[in-house]
Amino acid sequence: MYLYPRWIRLWHLLNAVICLLMIITGIVMQYTEQVMYPSRVVRVHITGGILLCISYVLFVIGNLVSSNRKHYRIRFKGLMGRIGKQVHYYTIGLFKGDNNPFTVTGEEKFNPLQKIFYVIIMYLFVPLVIITGWDMMFPGFFPTIIIGSMGLILSDVIHIISGFIISLFMVIHIYLCTLGPTPGRLFMSIFSGYYTGEE
Amino acid sequence: MNPVYPLPARKYVIILFLLSSFPSLHCQDSVNLPEQENEWISDFYEENEQCFRCHETGITPSEGFPEDTIDYLRRHGMLIDREAFYKSNHRSFACDQCHFDDETDIRILAREGEFTCLNCHGFDPANDQYPFAQIAEEYGSSVHATNRSIGFSCWKCHNPHSYRSVNDTNLDLTEAVVYHNAICLDCHSKRIRDSSNSRNGGNKEFQNHDWLPNQTIHLSMVKCIECHTPVDNGIALTHLVLPGEQSEMRCVECHSQEPRLLAILNNFHAKGQRSKKGFYNSALSGELSILGTAGTDNLNTISIVIFLLTLFGIVIHIYFRIRVKRMK
């Protein structure tokens, strides 16, 4: 089933490379003392951050002008029940040979669990990480407006926590992509555009 | 002949910022200092007024006191701001207590060459909180003292007619920074102005800070001496002003989880706030946040634990997937 049009595949590839770059340089800065402005790590992180902003703008525009936005619409009625079923499948049903409670279609390509996480990541944490990142590039702008003083530490903490959550998401996202007919099959989908089903 | 380097627009912005700020900054009263008691009147007020009649900054020309004379007094630092004097540390003094030579029995105006702070303060037990002997030693090693061509003395920073020591705990950070930097900028802003006017590839004074990112914020939030004196918590080392090339240029001294400069930066100011509200509260509500310091050990530990738990969950999941596959 052809699910991923060319622009989404290109955007996804670009976004994946940028996110990996940001996570690696972010980890180096967070867990070592490599926060010196002229250091290569910081330069790469700043450059990656600007590219991430461009990538995010492309994502928003793409969803605004294409039908892809429908995949991010959450139906709240019965949401918890559907999420519960999906969690049960991934944690128990998968090992008992149960069928996936969600069927991928052209109208709905994300299961309820994917959808809620994608929306939270793409429409909450990525904007947060971008806004706080800009604030740290141009210190003192946003929090001055919001809390009336230069609360860089607020931006710093939000940036770190948001970045960490996006990193966790990326790890889980990559792992769940191994749940195809073979561990590598779903990864091919994002190159070919064709969805080939899960285990 | 040295080449002329055009200044990028950014530099002009920063220079304009500095120059426009300094005229108001080098008058320390521009800082909102804590109020002193309003009703205080010097015991020597009337006596001092006899001096201020001719030596007050606001004096205007009159018969027998022409403009030329006032200009001369002004150029030679012989005009004193009365208001600043009566707010200064020396406000309770009579002019004659310093400007009178007991041996010759005459008044002496220029005493800068004769006295340093130590002459009066050096051995006074009342000043034990300030280690003047150590201050003198550190000052003696500083670029101010070793570079004799600049003719430096204590009085360049601690003008006896206006200097007022301030307890930083009563100021917020920006006011404390402005107050302290105004002392440096009183001389150095003139040098920046002179060098930026230079046509011979000058403006060295400013170019030395060219490496510093976000200059406006750094210059308004960090005391000059934080980088231009050795890293230490003692007051004496604030007098060991280093040459530019030996000054602190390592960002991590502030921007790290154990920032030594941060501790000093907030040494006087933040103690009060930190003890009252705790560091993070004061940081969130105040101006103390410094990039790169938010990665506390606790935050790092929690994130590593969560990450390891996630990896552990994935490994367990993989294990059961393989096991189920083999059983099929």
XYZ file of C-alpha atoms in Angstrom:
527
model
C 0.000 0.000 0.000
C 1.487 3.361 -1.050
C 1.370 5.483 2.128
C 4.294 7.831 2.126
C 4.447 10.395 -0.710
C 7.796 11.660 -1.869
C 7.756 14.932 0.087
C 7.060 13.114 3.343
C 9.892 10.660 2.689
C 12.316 13.453 1.891
C 11.191 15.484 4.886
C 11.398 12.422 7.168
C 14.916 11.646 5.990
C 16.021 15.253 6.496
C 14.346 15.407 9.909
C 15.870 12.090 11.010
C 19.399 13.175 10.108
C 18.980 16.562 11.817
C 17.447 15.006 14.961
C 20.280 12.474 15.217
C 22.785 15.295 14.854
C 21.016 17.369 17.493
C 20.726 14.442 19.913
C 24.381 13.447 19.601
C 25.704 17.000 19.984
C 23.125 17.688 22.703
C 24.298 14.662 24.689
C 27.930 15.750 24.341
C 27.055 19.222 25.639
C 24.847 17.979 28.446
C 27.065 15.277 29.851
C 30.454 16.850 29.212
C 31.687 20.390 29.596
C 31.638 21.064 25.849
C 29.486 24.153 26.085
C 32.149 26.578 24.951
C 30.640 28.720 22.270
C 33.485 28.434 19.766
C 33.610 24.628 20.114
C 32.758 22.554 17.077
C 30.039 20.697 18.962
C 28.179 23.899 19.764
C 28.533 25.163 16.202
C 27.140 21.910 14.820
C 24.276 22.004 17.358
C 23.421 25.598 16.423
C 23.576 24.847 12.695
C 21.463 21.721 13.215
C 18.993 23.778 15.239
C 18.519 26.244 12.398
C 18.052 23.352 9.964
C 15.549 21.788 12.368
C 13.524 25.004 12.315
C 13.484 24.934 8.509
C 12.524 21.272 8.584
C 9.711 21.990 11.034
C 8.370 24.836 8.906
C 8.373 22.462 5.910
C 6.472 19.892 8.007
C 3.829 22.418 9.067
C 3.434 23.833 5.563
C 3.310 20.324 4.097
C 0.548 19.339 6.484
C -1.343 22.580 5.868
C -1.406 22.203 2.115
C -1.750 18.420 1.838
C -4.151 15.791 3.099
C -1.401 14.427 5.363
C -2.782 16.555 8.219
C -5.700 14.162 8.620
C -3.312 11.581 10.096
C -2.654 13.892 13.048
C -6.321 14.454 13.910
C -7.091 12.771 17.198
C -10.556 11.354 17.792
C -10.937 11.785 21.511
C -14.032 9.628 21.801
C -12.873 6.217 22.997
C -9.236 7.296 22.738
C -8.115 5.766 26.029
C -9.714 2.448 25.165
C -7.983 2.345 21.766
C -4.644 3.321 23.298
C -5.132 0.627 25.978
C -5.741 -1.997 23.302
C -2.633 -0.925 21.409
C -0.473 -0.984 24.542
C -1.874 -4.408 25.407
C -1.006 -5.636 21.910
C 2.598 -4.363 22.044
C 3.236 -5.688 25.554
C 1.248 -8.940 25.624
C -0.811 -9.647 22.502
C 2.209 -9.554 20.189
C 3.744 -12.483 22.052
C 0.506 -14.473 22.114
C 0.037 -14.213 18.374
C -2.898 -11.764 18.585
C -3.709 -9.650 15.559
C -2.847 -5.955 15.705
C -6.073 -4.191 16.860
C -5.296 -1.417 14.394
C -5.354 -1.794 10.637
C -3.308 0.648 8.582
C -5.344 2.274 5.814
C -4.818 5.171 3.452
C -7.192 7.181 5.648
C -5.481 6.350 8.935
C -1.859 5.301 8.819
C -0.997 5.821 12.499
C -2.354 3.605 15.262
C -3.808 5.501 18.292
C -0.594 5.160 20.292
C 1.572 6.376 17.405
C -0.814 9.217 16.678
C -0.908 10.568 20.240
C 2.877 10.404 20.539
C 3.493 11.928 17.109
C 1.145 14.812 17.913
C 2.706 15.389 21.340
C 6.217 15.292 19.911
C 5.616 17.273 16.718
C 3.196 19.853 18.081
C 4.429 20.236 21.652
C 8.011 19.177 22.283
C 9.562 20.086 18.919
C 8.111 23.634 19.079
C 9.265 23.858 22.699
C 12.778 22.759 21.842
C 12.865 25.229 18.935
C 11.538 28.201 20.926
C 13.853 27.573 23.875
C 16.729 26.961 21.484
C 16.157 30.339 19.841
C 15.963 31.929 23.263
C 19.370 30.532 24.124
C 20.808 31.695 20.808
C 19.410 35.145 21.476
C 19.283 35.088 25.273
C 16.624 36.838 27.231
C 13.972 37.423 24.606
C 11.030 35.117 25.286
C 11.160 34.679 29.078
C 11.561 38.425 29.511
C 8.148 38.740 27.984
C 6.652 35.790 29.801
C 7.992 35.981 33.353
C 9.338 39.514 33.384
C 12.978 38.656 33.841
C 15.736 36.992 31.935
C 14.918 33.439 33.011
C 17.452 31.683 30.840
C 17.502 28.796 33.244
C 13.833 28.194 32.478
C 14.595 27.961 28.766
C 17.646 25.847 29.508
C 15.734 23.312 31.609
C 12.782 23.135 29.198
C 15.213 22.699 26.283
C 17.057 19.884 28.032
C 13.890 18.068 29.120
C 12.216 18.480 25.708
C 15.366 17.302 23.949
C 15.555 14.285 26.237
C 11.916 13.356 25.589
C 12.440 13.688 21.823
C 15.546 11.480 22.148
C 13.540 8.832 24.026
C 10.823 9.040 21.390
C 13.415 8.545 18.658
C 14.818 5.419 20.328
C 11.339 3.895 20.798
C 10.268 4.993 17.298
C 13.277 3.277 15.719
C 12.714 0.127 17.787
C 9.013 -0.096 16.891
C 10.023 0.135 13.240
C 11.677 -3.251 13.635
C 8.212 -4.779 14.164
C 7.736 -5.371 10.433
C 7.581 -8.749 8.703
C 11.359 -8.654 9.039
C 13.218 -6.214 11.313
C 14.362 -4.148 8.316
C 11.199 -4.180 6.196
C 9.444 -1.140 7.722
C 12.608 0.908 7.357
C 12.408 0.276 3.619
C 8.904 1.799 3.578
C 10.243 5.250 4.247
C 12.509 4.896 1.222
C 10.033 3.214 -1.135
C 6.820 4.798 0.130
C 5.060 1.419 0.351
C 3.805 0.058 3.686
C 4.371 -3.666 4.078
C 2.618 -4.521 7.341
C 3.786 -5.505 10.835
C 4.717 -8.821 12.464
C 51.662 52.305 7.906
C 48.979 50.265 9.554
C 46.008 49.331 7.357
C 42.601 50.813 8.134
C 40.071 48.145 8.958
C 36.422 49.092 8.448
C 34.266 48.329 11.467
C 31.405 45.929 10.823
C 27.972 47.306 11.673
C 27.707 45.024 14.695
C 30.720 46.619 16.282
C 29.238 50.048 15.791
C 26.101 48.898 17.579
C 28.079 47.621 20.549
C 30.309 50.682 20.662
C 27.255 52.928 20.535
C 25.694 50.863 23.341
C 28.792 51.210 25.472
C 29.365 54.870 24.781
C 25.756 55.829 25.246
C 25.624 53.965 28.545
C 28.844 55.129 30.074
C 28.344 58.822 30.610
C 25.481 58.014 32.906
C 27.179 54.955 34.340
C 30.372 56.528 35.516
C 28.377 58.600 37.893
C 27.734 55.879 40.443
C 24.633 57.678 41.617
C 22.926 56.626 38.383
C 22.558 53.264 40.091
C 19.620 52.978 42.377
C 21.716 52.560 45.496
C 20.078 51.892 48.839
C 19.027 55.115 50.499
C 21.146 56.510 53.252
C 19.569 58.314 56.168
C 18.048 61.479 54.756
C 18.494 63.772 57.716
C 22.226 63.296 58.083
C 24.188 66.541 58.070
C 27.952 66.744 58.302
C 29.419 68.264 61.444
C 31.700 70.193 59.098
C 29.035 71.309 56.639
C 29.518 75.046 57.203
C 33.280 74.709 57.225
C 33.265 72.675 54.023
C 31.009 75.188 52.334
C 33.874 77.647 52.374
C 35.759 75.258 50.100
C 32.756 74.373 47.960
C 32.221 78.049 47.195
C 35.043 77.710 44.702
C 35.469 73.955 44.327
C 31.973 72.725 43.615
C 31.174 71.232 40.201
C 28.141 73.472 39.734
C 30.057 76.691 40.136
C 29.336 79.437 37.616
C 31.585 82.314 36.481
C 31.297 85.562 38.422
C 33.247 88.714 39.026
C 36.730 87.813 40.128
C 36.099 84.181 39.221
C 36.261 83.962 35.432
C 35.456 81.063 33.145
C 39.170 80.396 32.587
C 39.718 79.755 36.263
C 36.790 77.355 36.430
C 38.088 75.547 33.361
C 41.495 75.228 35.001
C 39.969 73.799 38.177
C 37.833 71.417 36.180
C 40.710 70.171 34.045
C 42.821 69.540 37.124
C 40.130 67.687 39.024
C 39.680 70.423 41.583
C 35.910 70.622 41.339
C 34.010 68.310 43.632
C 30.417 67.121 43.351
C 28.986 68.228 46.693
C 26.035 65.831 46.564
C 28.234 62.854 45.688
C 30.670 63.798 48.431
C 27.970 63.822 51.097
C 26.897 60.362 49.966
C 30.423 58.991 49.884
C 32.325 57.012 52.500
C 34.274 60.131 53.416
C 31.237 62.331 53.835
C 31.797 62.929 57.540
C 35.205 64.462 56.904
C 36.106 68.090 56.892
C 37.985 69.126 53.749
C 40.850 70.303 55.898
C 41.357 66.902 57.455
C 42.969 65.793 54.212
C 43.808 69.026 52.475
C 45.897 70.549 55.193
C 49.563 70.070 55.826
C 50.305 70.254 59.561
C 54.000 70.840 58.998
C 53.717 73.757 56.642
C 50.391 74.916 58.051
C 48.963 75.496 54.581
C 46.124 73.992 52.581
C 47.125 71.601 49.802
C 44.701 70.725 47.041
C 46.354 67.940 45.047
C 47.187 65.122 47.396
C 46.769 62.220 45.001
C 50.495 61.688 44.670
C 51.003 61.586 48.413
C 48.338 59.288 49.777
C 46.998 55.858 49.015
C 44.056 54.221 50.758
C 46.508 52.430 53.012
C 47.770 55.607 54.588
C 44.586 55.861 56.573
C 42.952 52.455 56.236
C 45.904 50.101 56.142
C 46.398 49.608 59.827
C 43.019 50.522 61.205
C 41.511 47.591 63.167
C 38.074 48.967 62.247
C 38.803 47.860 58.687
C 39.680 44.256 59.523
C 36.945 43.029 57.197
C 39.033 44.404 54.323
C 42.510 42.828 54.159
C 44.283 46.002 53.079
C 47.771 44.492 53.281
C 46.750 41.739 50.890
C 44.869 44.206 48.704
C 48.048 46.283 48.449
C 50.065 43.221 47.516
C 47.621 42.127 44.831
C 47.280 45.651 43.506
C 51.068 45.879 43.312
C 51.064 42.885 40.936
C 48.156 44.159 38.860
C 48.469 45.617 35.392
C 47.302 48.916 36.846
C 50.383 49.117 39.049
C 52.975 47.457 36.806
C 52.084 49.557 33.770
C 53.552 52.767 35.120
C 52.802 54.732 31.978
C 49.146 55.027 32.976
C 49.922 56.730 36.286
C 47.492 54.668 38.320
C 46.621 54.985 41.991
C 43.898 53.758 44.363
C 42.045 56.971 43.666
C 41.404 56.112 40.013
C 38.804 53.593 41.147
C 38.098 54.767 44.669
C 37.619 58.490 44.224
C 37.924 59.784 47.799
C 35.332 62.478 47.090
C 32.642 60.182 45.740
C 33.475 56.511 46.327
C 30.833 54.707 48.256
C 31.327 51.066 49.174
C 28.170 49.131 48.524
C 26.954 45.958 50.084
C 25.924 44.014 47.001
C 23.354 41.983 48.884
C 21.134 45.060 48.859
C 21.296 45.458 45.077
C 19.859 43.330 42.366
C 22.361 41.796 40.032
C 22.158 44.302 37.201
C 22.497 47.237 39.570
C 25.501 45.651 41.253
C 27.079 44.999 37.859
C 26.426 48.547 36.656
C 27.773 49.966 39.891
C 31.014 47.995 39.754
C 31.557 48.292 36.014
C 31.029 52.035 36.163
C 34.269 52.221 38.127
C 36.193 50.492 35.315
C 34.351 52.283 32.561
C 35.089 55.678 33.998
C 38.541 55.309 32.431
C 38.007 52.553 29.878
C 34.979 54.072 28.166
C 37.184 57.051 27.341
C 39.735 54.679 25.867
C 37.056 52.928 23.842
C 35.796 56.287 22.604
C 39.318 57.411 21.728
C 40.270 54.150 20.064
C 37.049 53.896 18.063
C 37.762 57.356 16.719
C 41.219 56.263 15.751
C 41.950 56.047 12.051
C 45.000 53.854 12.385
C 43.407 50.459 12.732
C 42.760 51.110 16.420
C 39.697 50.293 18.531
C 41.874 47.605 20.115
C 40.097 48.132 23.404
C 36.898 46.932 21.862
C 38.335 44.341 19.509
C 39.693 42.496 22.536
C 36.102 41.576 23.348
C 35.209 40.639 19.804
C 35.363 36.918 20.557
C 32.611 37.261 23.171
C 29.177 36.142 21.917
C 26.037 38.000 22.992
C 28.157 40.951 23.998
C 25.346 43.233 25.098
C 24.112 40.715 27.630
C 27.588 39.790 28.837
C 28.597 43.417 29.280
C 25.440 44.295 31.165
C 25.230 41.153 33.323
C 28.849 40.404 34.212
C 31.235 42.492 36.226
C 34.424 43.358 34.332
C 36.545 42.040 37.192
C 34.976 38.564 36.964
C 37.081 37.912 33.889
C 39.821 40.457 34.405
C 40.976 39.246 37.821
C 42.047 35.745 38.890
C 39.237 33.386 39.784
C 38.919 33.524 43.531
C 36.351 34.294 46.149
C 38.499 36.729 48.087
C 38.038 40.459 47.858
C 41.789 41.041 47.600
C 42.066 39.353 44.218
C 39.545 41.759 42.787
C 42.457 44.215 42.893
C 44.799 41.980 40.895
C 43.629 43.242 37.520
C 45.223 41.136 34.809
C 46.505 42.157 31.403
C 43.968 41.428 28.666
C 45.837 38.393 27.363
C 45.819 36.774 30.812
C 42.154 37.499 31.503
C 39.552 34.755 31.556
C 38.384 33.683 28.102
C 37.228 30.147 28.892
C 33.451 30.070 28.570
C 33.223 26.980 30.768
C 34.384 28.935 33.775
C 30.823 30.298 33.821
C 28.957 28.012 31.464
C 29.327 24.683 33.195
C 27.822 22.744 36.015
C 30.514 23.772 38.446
C 31.073 27.314 37.361
C 33.718 28.913 39.493
C 32.985 32.323 38.058
C 29.290 31.913 38.741
C 30.091 31.448 42.401
C 32.082 34.652 42.397
C 29.691 36.510 40.164
C 27.004 35.997 42.725
C 29.357 35.909 45.642
C 28.096 39.015 47.361
C 24.776 39.489 45.710
C 23.258 36.054 45.635
C 24.123 34.932 49.128
C 21.197 36.789 50.586
C 18.709 35.697 47.966
C 19.938 32.128 47.815
C 19.679 31.645 51.526
C 16.173 33.064 51.543
C 14.686 31.418 48.493
C 17.032 28.676 47.438
C 19.133 28.934 44.312
C 16.610 27.777 41.745
C 13.858 30.017 43.040
C 16.083 33.042 42.921
C 17.404 31.970 39.539
C 13.948 31.571 38.086
C 12.679 34.845 39.428
C 15.868 36.799 39.048
C 18.645 37.252 36.570
C 21.091 34.662 37.800
C 20.608 32.020 35.173
C 23.632 31.143 33.121
C 23.472 28.858 30.134
C 25.066 25.498 30.677
C 24.462 25.428 34.398
C 21.041 23.815 34.315
C 22.414 20.314 33.814
C 22.482 19.453 37.448
C 23.790 16.092 38.562
C 20.265 15.102 39.605
C 18.810 15.910 36.195
C 21.583 13.982 34.480
C 21.156 10.989 36.781
C 17.389 10.909 36.322
C 17.728 11.116 32.542
C 20.310 8.329 32.441
C 18.114 6.101 34.647
C 15.049 6.690 32.436
C 17.099 6.048 29.306
C 18.545 2.804 30.720
C 15.073 1.656 31.795
C 13.818 2.305 28.247
C 16.698 0.327 26.776
C 16.060 -2.444 29.316
C 12.387 -2.556 28.264
C 13.413 -2.803 24.616
C 15.866 -5.613 25.363
C 13.149 -7.541 27.261
C 10.750 -6.949 24.356
C 13.332 -8.230 21.854
C 13.985 -11.270 24.047
C 10.313 -12.240 24.120
C 9.932 -11.600 20.378
C 12.811 -13.949 19.635
C 11.525 -16.526 22.103
C 7.998 -16.481 20.614
C 9.420 -16.711 17.096
C 11.457 -19.790 18.039
C 8.440 -21.469 19.637
C 6.401 -21.085 16.439
